[in-house]
Short mmCIF file of C-alpha atoms in Angstrom, two decimals:
data_model
loop_
_atom_site.label_atom_id
_atom_site.label_comp_id
_atom_site.label_asym_id
_atom_site.label_seq_id
_atom_site.Cartn_x
_atom_site.Cartn_y
_atom_site.Cartn_z
CA MET U 192 0.00 0.00 0.00
CA LYS U 193 2.83 2.41 0.87
CA LYS U 194 4.63 1.65 -2.45
CA LEU U 195 1.39 2.42 -4.31
CA TYR U 196 1.00 5.65 -2.35
CA PHE U 197 4.47 6.95 -3.22
CA SER U 198 4.01 5.95 -6.89
CA ILE U 199 0.84 8.03 -7.05
CA LEU U 200 2.61 10.93 -5.30
CA ALA U 201 5.48 10.84 -7.83
CA ILE U 202 3.08 10.81 -10.79
CA ALA U 203 1.05 13.66 -9.27
CA VAL U 204 4.13 15.86 -8.76
CA PHE U 205 5.44 15.14 -12.28
CA THR U 206 2.05 15.88 -13.87
CA THR U 207 1.66 19.09 -11.87
CA CYS U 208 5.11 20.38 -12.75
CA PHE U 209 4.72 19.86 -16.49
CA SER U 210 1.04 20.81 -16.97
CA GLN U 211 -0.13 24.10 -18.43
CA ASN U 212 -0.77 26.69 -15.73
CA ASP U 213 -3.40 28.88 -17.38
CA TYR U 214 -4.95 29.65 -13.99
CA LYS U 215 -3.77 29.40 -10.40
CA LYS U 216 -5.95 29.75 -7.32
CA ARG U 217 -4.93 32.77 -5.26
CA PRO U 218 -3.41 32.06 -1.81
CA ALA U 219 -6.04 31.43 0.85
CA PHE U 220 -6.06 30.84 4.60
CA GLY U 221 -8.79 29.01 6.48
CA PHE U 222 -9.85 26.99 9.49
CA GLY U 223 -11.90 23.84 9.94
CA PHE U 224 -13.32 21.12 12.10
CA VAL U 225 -11.71 17.66 12.02
CA HIS U 226 -12.48 14.17 13.32
CA TYR U 227 -9.92 11.41 13.92
CA ASP U 228 -11.09 7.75 13.72
CA PHE U 229 -8.60 5.12 14.90
CA GLN U 230 -11.06 2.31 15.74
CA THR U 231 -12.57 1.93 12.24
CA ALA U 232 -9.13 1.68 10.60
CA LYS U 233 -8.22 -1.00 13.16
CA ASP U 234 -11.45 -2.94 12.41
CA ILE U 235 -10.85 -2.84 8.64
CA ARG U 236 -7.35 -4.26 9.06
CA ALA U 237 -8.60 -6.93 11.47
CA THR U 238 -11.62 -7.99 9.35
CA SER U 239 -12.51 -6.26 6.05
CA LEU U 240 -14.04 -3.07 4.68
CA GLY U 241 -17.22 -4.99 3.86
CA SER U 242 -17.62 -6.11 7.47
CA VAL U 243 -17.23 -2.53 8.74
CA ILE U 244 -19.80 -1.25 6.22
CA ARG U 245 -22.29 -3.96 7.16
CA ALA U 246 -21.83 -3.09 10.84
CA LYS U 247 -22.54 0.59 9.94
CA ASN U 248 -19.28 1.71 11.55
CA LEU U 249 -17.62 3.51 8.60
CA PHE U 250 -18.68 7.08 9.48
CA ARG U 251 -19.94 6.66 13.07
CA PHE U 252 -19.28 9.86 15.03
CA SER U 253 -19.24 8.00 18.34
CA ARG U 254 -15.93 6.43 17.24
CA MET U 255 -14.31 9.76 16.35
CA GLU U 256 -12.32 12.34 18.29
CA PRO U 257 -13.05 15.99 17.30
CA GLY U 258 -10.42 18.66 16.74
CA LEU U 259 -9.58 21.90 14.93
CA SER U 260 -7.37 22.77 11.98
CA LEU U 261 -5.71 25.71 10.22
CA ASN U 262 -4.84 25.49 6.53
CA TYR U 263 -3.12 27.30 3.69
CA LEU U 264 -4.37 26.77 0.13
CA GLY U 265 -2.66 27.94 -3.08
CA GLY U 266 -2.98 27.08 -6.76
CA VAL U 267 -0.32 25.13 -8.63
CA GLY U 268 -2.26 24.94 -11.91
CA ASN U 269 -5.73 24.57 -13.39
CA TYR U 270 -6.26 21.17 -11.79
CA ALA U 271 -3.92 21.13 -8.80
CA ASP U 272 -3.74 23.08 -5.53
CA PHE U 273 -1.05 22.99 -2.83
CA ILE U 274 -2.50 22.59 0.68
CA ALA U 275 -0.80 22.66 4.08
CA THR U 276 -2.82 21.79 7.20
CA LEU U 277 -2.08 22.02 10.93
CA SER U 278 -4.52 19.94 13.04
CA ALA U 279 -4.86 19.14 16.73
CA THR U 280 -7.08 17.05 19.01
CA GLN U 281 -7.17 15.51 22.50
CA VAL U 282 -7.01 11.71 22.15
CA ASP U 283 -5.83 8.41 23.62
CA TYR U 284 -3.32 7.56 20.87
CA PRO U 285 -3.48 3.78 20.08
CA SER U 286 0.16 3.09 19.17
CA ARG U 287 1.67 -0.32 19.91
CA ASN U 288 5.16 1.21 19.83
CA LEU U 289 4.63 3.50 22.82
CA SER U 290 4.68 2.35 26.43
CA ASN U 291 1.60 2.56 28.63
CA ALA U 292 3.23 5.42 30.50
CA ASP U 293 3.35 7.45 27.27
CA LEU U 294 -0.29 6.79 26.38
CA GLY U 295 -3.42 8.19 27.97
CA SER U 296 -6.64 10.02 27.34
CA ASN U 297 -6.88 13.78 26.87
CA ARG U 298 -3.33 14.21 25.58
CA LEU U 299 -2.62 16.51 22.67
CA LEU U 300 -2.09 14.97 19.23
CA SER U 301 -0.99 17.49 16.60
CA ASP U 302 0.06 16.97 13.00
CA LEU U 303 1.25 19.06 10.07
CA THR U 304 0.73 17.82 6.48
CA ALA U 305 1.54 19.25 3.07
CA GLY U 306 0.43 17.92 -0.29
CA LEU U 307 -1.71 18.35 -3.39
CA ASN U 308 -5.44 18.42 -4.12
CA LEU U 309 -5.68 16.95 -7.65
CA LYS U 310 -8.97 18.36 -8.98
CA LEU U 311 -11.14 16.60 -11.56
CA LEU U 312 -12.58 19.99 -12.62
CA SER U 313 -11.18 23.52 -12.63
CA ASP U 314 -12.28 26.32 -10.27
CA ASN U 315 -14.70 27.52 -12.98
CA TYR U 316 -17.22 25.06 -11.49
CA TRP U 317 -19.23 25.55 -8.30
CA VAL U 318 -18.49 22.03 -7.06
CA THR U 319 -15.17 20.32 -7.80
CA PRO U 320 -14.27 16.77 -6.70
CA PHE U 321 -10.59 16.08 -5.98
CA ILE U 322 -8.09 13.46 -4.83
CA SER U 323 -5.72 14.45 -2.03
CA ILE U 324 -2.24 13.09 -1.44
CA ALA U 325 0.29 14.38 1.07
CA LEU U 326 3.11 13.75 3.53
CA GLY U 327 3.24 14.93 7.12
CA ALA U 328 4.47 14.61 10.67
CA SER U 329 2.64 14.19 13.99
CA SER U 330 3.54 14.81 17.63
CA TYR U 331 2.09 13.05 20.68
CA ASN U 332 3.40 13.42 24.25
CA GLY U 333 6.90 14.25 22.99
CA TYR U 334 7.01 11.47 20.36
CA PHE U 335 7.21 12.29 16.66
CA ALA U 336 6.07 10.21 13.69
CA ALA U 337 5.72 10.46 9.91
CA ILE U 338 2.42 9.83 8.12
CA ALA U 339 1.24 9.60 4.49
CA PRO U 340 -2.39 10.70 3.99
CA ILE U 341 -4.38 9.81 0.85
CA GLY U 342 -8.04 10.59 0.30
CA ALA U 343 -10.78 12.34 -1.65
CA GLY U 344 -13.12 15.29 -1.21
CA LEU U 345 -15.28 18.07 -2.61
CA GLN U 346 -14.56 21.80 -3.02
CA VAL U 347 -17.46 24.28 -3.17
CA ASN U 348 -16.45 27.55 -4.89
CA PHE U 349 -17.99 30.83 -3.66
CA PHE U 350 -17.27 33.34 -6.50
CA ASP U 351 -13.52 32.54 -6.44
CA GLU U 352 -13.31 34.35 -3.08
CA ALA U 353 -13.91 31.53 -0.60
CA PHE U 354 -13.93 27.74 -0.67
CA LEU U 355 -15.81 25.20 1.47
CA ILE U 356 -13.80 21.99 1.46
CA PHE U 357 -14.76 18.52 2.72
CA ASN U 358 -11.94 15.97 2.76
CA SER U 359 -11.81 12.37 3.98
CA GLN U 360 -8.37 10.72 4.27
CA TYR U 361 -6.89 7.34 5.14
CA ARG U 362 -3.56 7.99 6.84
CA LEU U 363 -0.75 5.48 6.47
CA PRO U 364 2.07 5.21 9.05
CA VAL U 365 5.55 5.81 7.66
CA THR U 366 7.49 5.49 10.92
CA GLN U 367 6.93 3.09 13.84
CA ASN U 368 5.32 5.58 16.26
CA ALA U 369 2.50 6.32 13.79
CA THR U 370 -0.68 4.26 13.40
CA TYR U 371 -3.35 3.75 10.72
CA HIS U 372 -6.39 6.03 11.07
CA PHE U 373 -9.10 7.96 9.23
CA TYR U 374 -9.17 11.78 9.19
CA HIS U 375 -12.32 13.71 8.16
CA SER U 376 -12.34 17.51 7.82
CA LEU U 377 -14.73 20.32 6.94
CA SER U 378 -13.01 23.70 6.41
CA ILE U 379 -13.57 27.10 4.84
CA SER U 380 -10.80 29.18 3.27
CA GLY U 381 -10.79 32.77 2.03
CA ASN U 382 -8.54 34.39 -0.57
CA ILE U 383 -5.83 36.86 0.42
CA GLY U 384 -5.47 40.17 -1.49
CA ASN U 385 -7.24 41.48 -4.58
CA ASN U 386 -7.45 39.90 -7.99
CA LYS U 387 -5.97 42.70 -10.09
CA THR U 388 -6.35 42.55 -13.86
CA GLU U 389 -4.68 45.04 -16.14
CA ILE U 390 -7.06 46.66 -18.64
CA PRO U 391 -5.38 47.28 -21.99
CA LYS U 392 -5.54 50.83 -23.29
CA ALA U 393 -7.90 51.45 -26.18
CA VAL U 394 -6.28 52.07 -29.55
CA GLU U 395 -7.78 54.91 -31.52
CA LEU U 396 -8.58 54.01 -35.12
CA PRO U 397 -9.55 56.29 -37.94
CA VAL U 398 -13.32 56.54 -38.48
CA VAL U 399 -14.48 55.09 -41.79
CA VAL U 400 -18.17 55.35 -42.76
CA ILE U 401 -19.41 52.02 -44.19
CA LYS U 402 -23.00 51.39 -45.25
CA ASP U 403 -24.55 48.64 -43.06
CA ARG U 404 -28.32 49.10 -42.66
CA ASP U 405 -28.91 46.28 -40.14
CA GLY U 406 -25.75 47.06 -38.14
CA ASP U 407 -24.53 43.44 -38.07
CA GLY U 408 -20.98 44.24 -39.19
CA VAL U 409 -21.50 42.90 -42.71
CA VAL U 410 -21.56 45.69 -45.28
CA ASP U 411 -24.68 45.85 -47.38
CA SER U 412 -22.79 44.99 -50.56
CA LEU U 413 -21.87 41.61 -49.03
CA ASP U 414 -24.98 41.08 -46.85
CA ALA U 415 -27.49 38.49 -48.16
CA CYS U 416 -30.01 39.79 -45.58
CA PRO U 417 -29.17 43.53 -45.41
CA ASP U 418 -32.26 44.44 -43.30
CA ILE U 419 -31.96 41.62 -40.69
CA ALA U 420 -28.86 41.30 -38.51
CA GLY U 421 -26.89 38.09 -38.79
CA PRO U 422 -23.31 36.74 -38.45
CA ALA U 423 -20.69 37.20 -41.13
CA SER U 424 -20.24 33.39 -41.37
CA LEU U 425 -23.79 33.21 -42.80
CA ASN U 426 -23.38 36.23 -45.08
CA GLY U 427 -25.23 38.49 -42.63
CA CYS U 428 -28.36 36.30 -42.29
CA PRO U 429 -29.76 35.29 -38.85
CA ASP U 430 -29.70 31.77 -37.37
CA ARG U 431 -32.19 31.65 -34.49
CA ASP U 432 -31.44 28.06 -33.42
CA GLY U 433 -27.65 28.43 -33.74
CA ASP U 434 -27.17 25.30 -35.85
CA GLY U 435 -25.04 27.02 -38.48
CA ILE U 436 -27.82 27.01 -41.09
CA ALA U 437 -29.32 30.42 -41.98
CA ASP U 438 -33.04 30.75 -41.23
CA ILE U 439 -33.84 31.36 -44.90
CA LYS U 440 -32.52 27.82 -45.65
CA ASP U 441 -33.62 26.16 -42.38
CA SER U 442 -36.80 24.01 -42.40
CA CYS U 443 -36.71 24.01 -38.55
CA PRO U 444 -35.42 27.54 -37.76
CA ASP U 445 -36.24 27.30 -34.03
CA VAL U 446 -34.78 23.80 -33.43
CA ALA U 447 -31.10 23.00 -34.02
CA GLY U 448 -30.52 20.43 -36.75
CA ILE U 449 -28.11 19.34 -39.48
CA PRO U 450 -27.86 20.09 -43.24
CA LYS U 451 -28.79 16.49 -44.19
CA TYR U 452 -32.29 17.12 -42.78
CA GLN U 453 -32.54 20.75 -44.03
CA GLY U 454 -31.73 22.16 -40.60
CA CYS U 455 -34.00 19.78 -38.65
CA PRO U 456 -32.74 17.29 -36.02
CA VAL U 457 -32.06 13.66 -36.88
CA PRO U 458 -35.45 11.94 -36.29
CA ASP U 459 -36.08 9.58 -33.36
CA THR U 460 -39.11 7.56 -34.43
CA ASP U 461 -39.50 5.50 -31.22
CA LYS U 462 -38.71 8.46 -28.92
CA ASP U 463 -36.08 6.53 -26.93
CA GLY U 464 -33.40 9.21 -27.09
CA VAL U 465 -31.35 7.37 -29.74
CA ASN U 466 -31.74 8.96 -33.17
CA ASP U 467 -32.72 6.78 -36.11
CA GLU U 468 -29.26 6.97 -37.70
CA ASN U 469 -27.73 5.26 -34.64
CA ASP U 470 -30.78 3.16 -33.65
CA LYS U 471 -30.66 -0.52 -34.66
CA CYS U 472 -34.31 -0.84 -33.51
CA PRO U 473 -35.75 2.50 -34.72
CA ASN U 474 -39.39 1.45 -34.18
CA VAL U 475 -38.99 -0.10 -30.70
CA PRO U 476 -37.92 1.98 -27.67
CA GLY U 477 -34.57 0.86 -26.26
CA VAL U 478 -31.42 2.13 -24.56
CA ALA U 479 -28.22 3.68 -25.91
CA ARG U 480 -25.87 0.93 -24.67
CA TYR U 481 -27.76 -1.55 -26.88
CA ASP U 482 -27.77 0.82 -29.88
CA GLY U 483 -31.40 1.79 -29.31
CA CYS U 484 -32.71 -1.75 -28.84
CA PRO U 485 -34.37 -3.00 -25.61
CA ILE U 486 -32.24 -4.78 -23.00
CA PRO U 487 -32.29 -8.47 -24.06
CA ASP U 488 -34.03 -11.22 -22.11
CA THR U 489 -32.35 -14.39 -23.41
CA ASP U 490 -34.39 -16.90 -21.40
CA LYS U 491 -37.70 -14.99 -21.86
CA ASP U 492 -38.54 -15.10 -18.15
CA GLY U 493 -39.43 -11.40 -17.87
CA VAL U 494 -36.13 -10.49 -16.18
CA ASN U 495 -33.71 -8.70 -18.52
CA ASP U 496 -30.17 -10.05 -18.87
CA GLU U 497 -28.60 -7.15 -16.95
CA GLU U 498 -30.62 -8.05 -13.85
CA ASP U 499 -30.85 -11.83 -14.49
CA LYS U 500 -28.26 -13.85 -12.58
CA CYS U 501 -29.32 -16.93 -14.58
CA PRO U 502 -29.77 -15.37 -18.06
CA ASN U 503 -29.89 -18.72 -19.87
CA GLU U 504 -32.35 -20.43 -17.51
CA PRO U 505 -35.93 -19.21 -16.90
CA GLY U 506 -36.62 -18.19 -13.35
CA SER U 507 -38.55 -15.70 -11.21
CA ALA U 508 -37.98 -12.01 -10.61
CA SER U 509 -37.98 -12.60 -6.83
CA ASN U 510 -34.98 -14.93 -7.24
CA PHE U 511 -33.02 -12.62 -9.59
CA GLY U 512 -34.17 -14.51 -12.67
CA CYS U 513 -33.04 -17.92 -11.37
CA PRO U 514 -35.30 -20.94 -10.75
CA GLU U 515 -36.86 -21.07 -7.29
CA ILE U 516 -35.33 -23.59 -4.87
CA LYS U 517 -37.94 -26.07 -3.64
CA GLN U 518 -39.31 -25.24 -0.20
CA GLU U 519 -38.72 -28.76 1.06
CA ILE U 520 -34.98 -28.45 0.33
CA ILE U 521 -34.86 -25.06 2.07
CA GLU U 522 -36.55 -26.61 5.12
CA LYS U 523 -34.01 -29.46 5.19
CA VAL U 524 -31.14 -26.97 5.27
CA ASN U 525 -32.88 -24.88 7.95
CA LEU U 526 -33.40 -28.02 10.06
CA ALA U 527 -29.75 -28.99 9.61
CA ALA U 528 -28.64 -25.52 10.74
CA ARG U 529 -30.71 -25.82 13.92
CA ASN U 530 -28.86 -29.04 14.76
CA VAL U 531 -25.31 -27.70 14.51
CA PHE U 532 -23.62 -27.66 17.93
CA PHE U 533 -20.30 -26.34 19.28
CA ALA U 534 -18.26 -26.77 22.41
CA SER U 535 -19.14 -24.09 24.97
CA GLY U 536 -17.39 -20.77 24.23
CA SER U 537 -15.55 -22.41 21.31
CA ALA U 538 -15.73 -22.78 17.50
CA LYS U 539 -15.11 -26.55 17.73
CA LEU U 540 -17.94 -28.55 16.15
CA LEU U 541 -19.45 -31.32 18.26
CA ALA U 542 -19.72 -34.79 16.69
CA LYS U 543 -23.52 -34.74 16.97
CA SER U 544 -23.54 -32.03 14.28
CA ASN U 545 -22.12 -34.35 11.62
CA THR U 546 -25.40 -35.99 10.57
CA SER U 547 -27.07 -32.63 9.96
CA LEU U 548 -24.07 -31.23 8.08
CA ASN U 549 -23.83 -34.39 5.96
CA ASN U 550 -27.41 -33.74 4.84
CA VAL U 551 -26.31 -30.30 3.64
CA VAL U 552 -23.32 -31.88 1.86
CA GLN U 553 -25.69 -34.25 0.03
CA ILE U 554 -27.99 -31.40 -1.07
CA LEU U 555 -25.04 -29.35 -2.40
CA THR U 556 -23.61 -32.43 -4.14
CA ASP U 557 -26.94 -33.23 -5.81
CA ASN U 558 -27.39 -29.60 -6.89
CA PRO U 559 -24.01 -28.31 -8.18
CA THR U 560 -25.43 -24.85 -9.00
CA TYR U 561 -26.48 -24.21 -5.39
CA LYS U 562 -24.45 -21.97 -3.10
CA VAL U 563 -24.83 -21.39 0.62
CA ASP U 564 -24.38 -18.39 2.93
CA ILE U 565 -23.26 -19.41 6.43
CA ASP U 566 -23.96 -16.86 9.19
CA GLY U 567 -22.78 -17.19 12.79
CA HIS U 568 -24.64 -15.62 15.76
CA THR U 569 -24.12 -15.44 19.54
CA ASP U 570 -26.06 -14.27 22.58
CA SER U 571 -25.15 -11.03 24.37
CA THR U 572 -23.08 -12.65 27.13
CA GLY U 573 -19.52 -11.29 27.19
CA SER U 574 -17.98 -8.50 25.11
CA ALA U 575 -19.37 -7.66 21.70
CA GLU U 576 -15.89 -7.81 20.14
CA LYS U 577 -15.21 -11.36 21.35
CA ASN U 578 -18.70 -12.47 20.31
CA HIS U 579 -18.16 -11.15 16.78
CA VAL U 580 -14.90 -13.10 16.50
CA LEU U 581 -16.54 -16.26 17.94
CA SER U 582 -19.54 -16.06 15.58
CA HIS U 583 -17.24 -15.61 12.58
CA ASP U 584 -15.04 -18.55 13.69
CA ARG U 585 -18.08 -20.80 14.12
CA ALA U 586 -19.35 -19.98 10.62
CA ASN U 587 -15.88 -20.81 9.28
CA SER U 588 -15.88 -24.11 11.18
CA VAL U 589 -19.05 -25.16 9.34
CA LYS U 590 -17.47 -24.03 6.06
CA ALA U 591 -14.32 -26.05 6.80
CA TYR U 592 -16.42 -29.16 7.47
CA LEU U 593 -18.27 -28.83 4.16
CA ILE U 594 -14.95 -28.31 2.32
CA SER U 595 -13.60 -31.50 3.97
CA LYS U 596 -16.56 -33.35 2.42
CA GLY U 597 -15.72 -32.16 -1.09
CA ILE U 598 -17.77 -28.96 -1.41
CA ASP U 599 -15.84 -26.26 -3.31
CA GLU U 600 -14.94 -23.21 -1.18
CA SER U 601 -16.16 -20.83 -3.92
CA ARG U 602 -19.73 -22.00 -3.28
CA MET U 603 -19.75 -20.71 0.30
CA THR U 604 -19.64 -17.34 2.05
CA THR U 605 -19.37 -16.78 5.80
CA GLN U 606 -20.23 -13.90 8.11
CA GLY U 607 -20.18 -13.39 11.85
CA PHE U 608 -22.80 -11.09 13.39
CA GLY U 609 -22.07 -11.66 17.08
CA PRO U 610 -25.07 -10.60 19.19
CA ASP U 611 -26.33 -8.04 16.64
CA LYS U 612 -29.27 -10.11 15.26
CA PRO U 613 -31.05 -11.90 18.12
CA ILE U 614 -34.18 -13.97 17.39
CA ALA U 615 -35.22 -14.17 21.06
CA PRO U 616 -34.75 -12.04 24.22
CA ASN U 617 -31.28 -12.38 25.77
CA LYS U 618 -32.76 -11.94 29.26
CA THR U 619 -33.69 -15.64 29.58
CA VAL U 620 -31.66 -18.85 29.36
CA ALA U 621 -33.98 -20.17 26.63
CA GLY U 622 -33.68 -16.95 24.66
CA ARG U 623 -29.90 -16.93 24.84
CA SER U 624 -29.84 -20.58 23.73
CA LYS U 625 -31.85 -19.70 20.60
CA ASN U 626 -29.58 -16.77 19.82
CA ARG U 627 -26.47 -19.01 19.84
CA ARG U 628 -26.95 -20.42 16.36
CA VAL U 629 -25.66 -20.91 12.83
CA GLU U 630 -27.92 -20.07 9.87
CA MET U 631 -27.48 -21.49 6.35
CA LYS U 632 -29.23 -19.91 3.38
CA LEU U 633 -29.32 -21.62 -0.02
CA LYS U 634 -29.17 -19.71 -3.29
CA ASN U 635 -28.63 -20.70 -6.92
CA TYR U 636 -27.16 -17.52 -8.38
#
């Protein structure tokens, strides 16, 4: 990841240095509000981004530490700005390389970064998305570290005088005292000084009287429409629809068109937005990506191929275009899942689970197109973090058993939900027993 980061930084600097600099943003100073998120970065590295998103933890403010920032912003070119930011917050810094005596809550973490905002649009637009890449240093309780932020954001332009900037970064550690974390900021910056533009002096020219009745700049001797103003490119005749065809020759003077159709637009018989010249199905409404034809439905099941996960086999819309799995098979798998047992507080399968799991193996063997989602759940006893790990391990234990019986790993997915999805109250022994479970869901797409 760090090698990729520095490759992008090198390309960005090279591109910025050798690009045309027709316009540069004036220097601007600003301040902002920031939030540091160490826990979410830790969760992503321990599990996956998908797991964090499913747990709705990606932008959860309760995990963040607020702070303030000062920044300097200056243009490098049309599509690149230099930005330097000084930020600070009070935080318990989660670094494994610092001793417990050096850590603690409510200690000042400050950092200074400098880098580039690589804009996808110029400052001529109200809203400009950008990619940010930088290098920086941080200080915590007398310890210093180097970091490498990379991220993305939006710039809102207020008449080239002020800029509202939202930026979200993932910060990579470069030295051992640093740690992975997210950094979200909302800041406003204002320009410094006036935007002075020199006005060229007018050049006096001799006055020459030329006869031009309609005042369009085309002398009457060369004007095909001397009493109606028009551009010189059309011999002084008007063009109301601006299609380059003079109104006197335009069959559709108020609608832009082309010469082939006497100034009228290319027709679109089926009104699907694809003109007849590019429409392979000019009499049937379709979409542009299929050259004006409807999205195909190969198996004629009423679910088009783009949404059909089984495009060559008729199925139902409720099952993404795939054939419905028989209810009796679904019930067999559900029954098997209810009879999967583990050692207490462990992911080790008990031998009495084998018969039920062998039934699932037989169903998957008899139906090679079937796949299965394996979800692990726990009750609320103990810490949520340990329960999530346990539920995930138990789902993987079931997966490992099915693999040992010849079922291909690609046909299975596993998730651990911990205590997040109870099916009974956790206040009773019976309820907690029901919540400690594994669920298996068949699908054929």
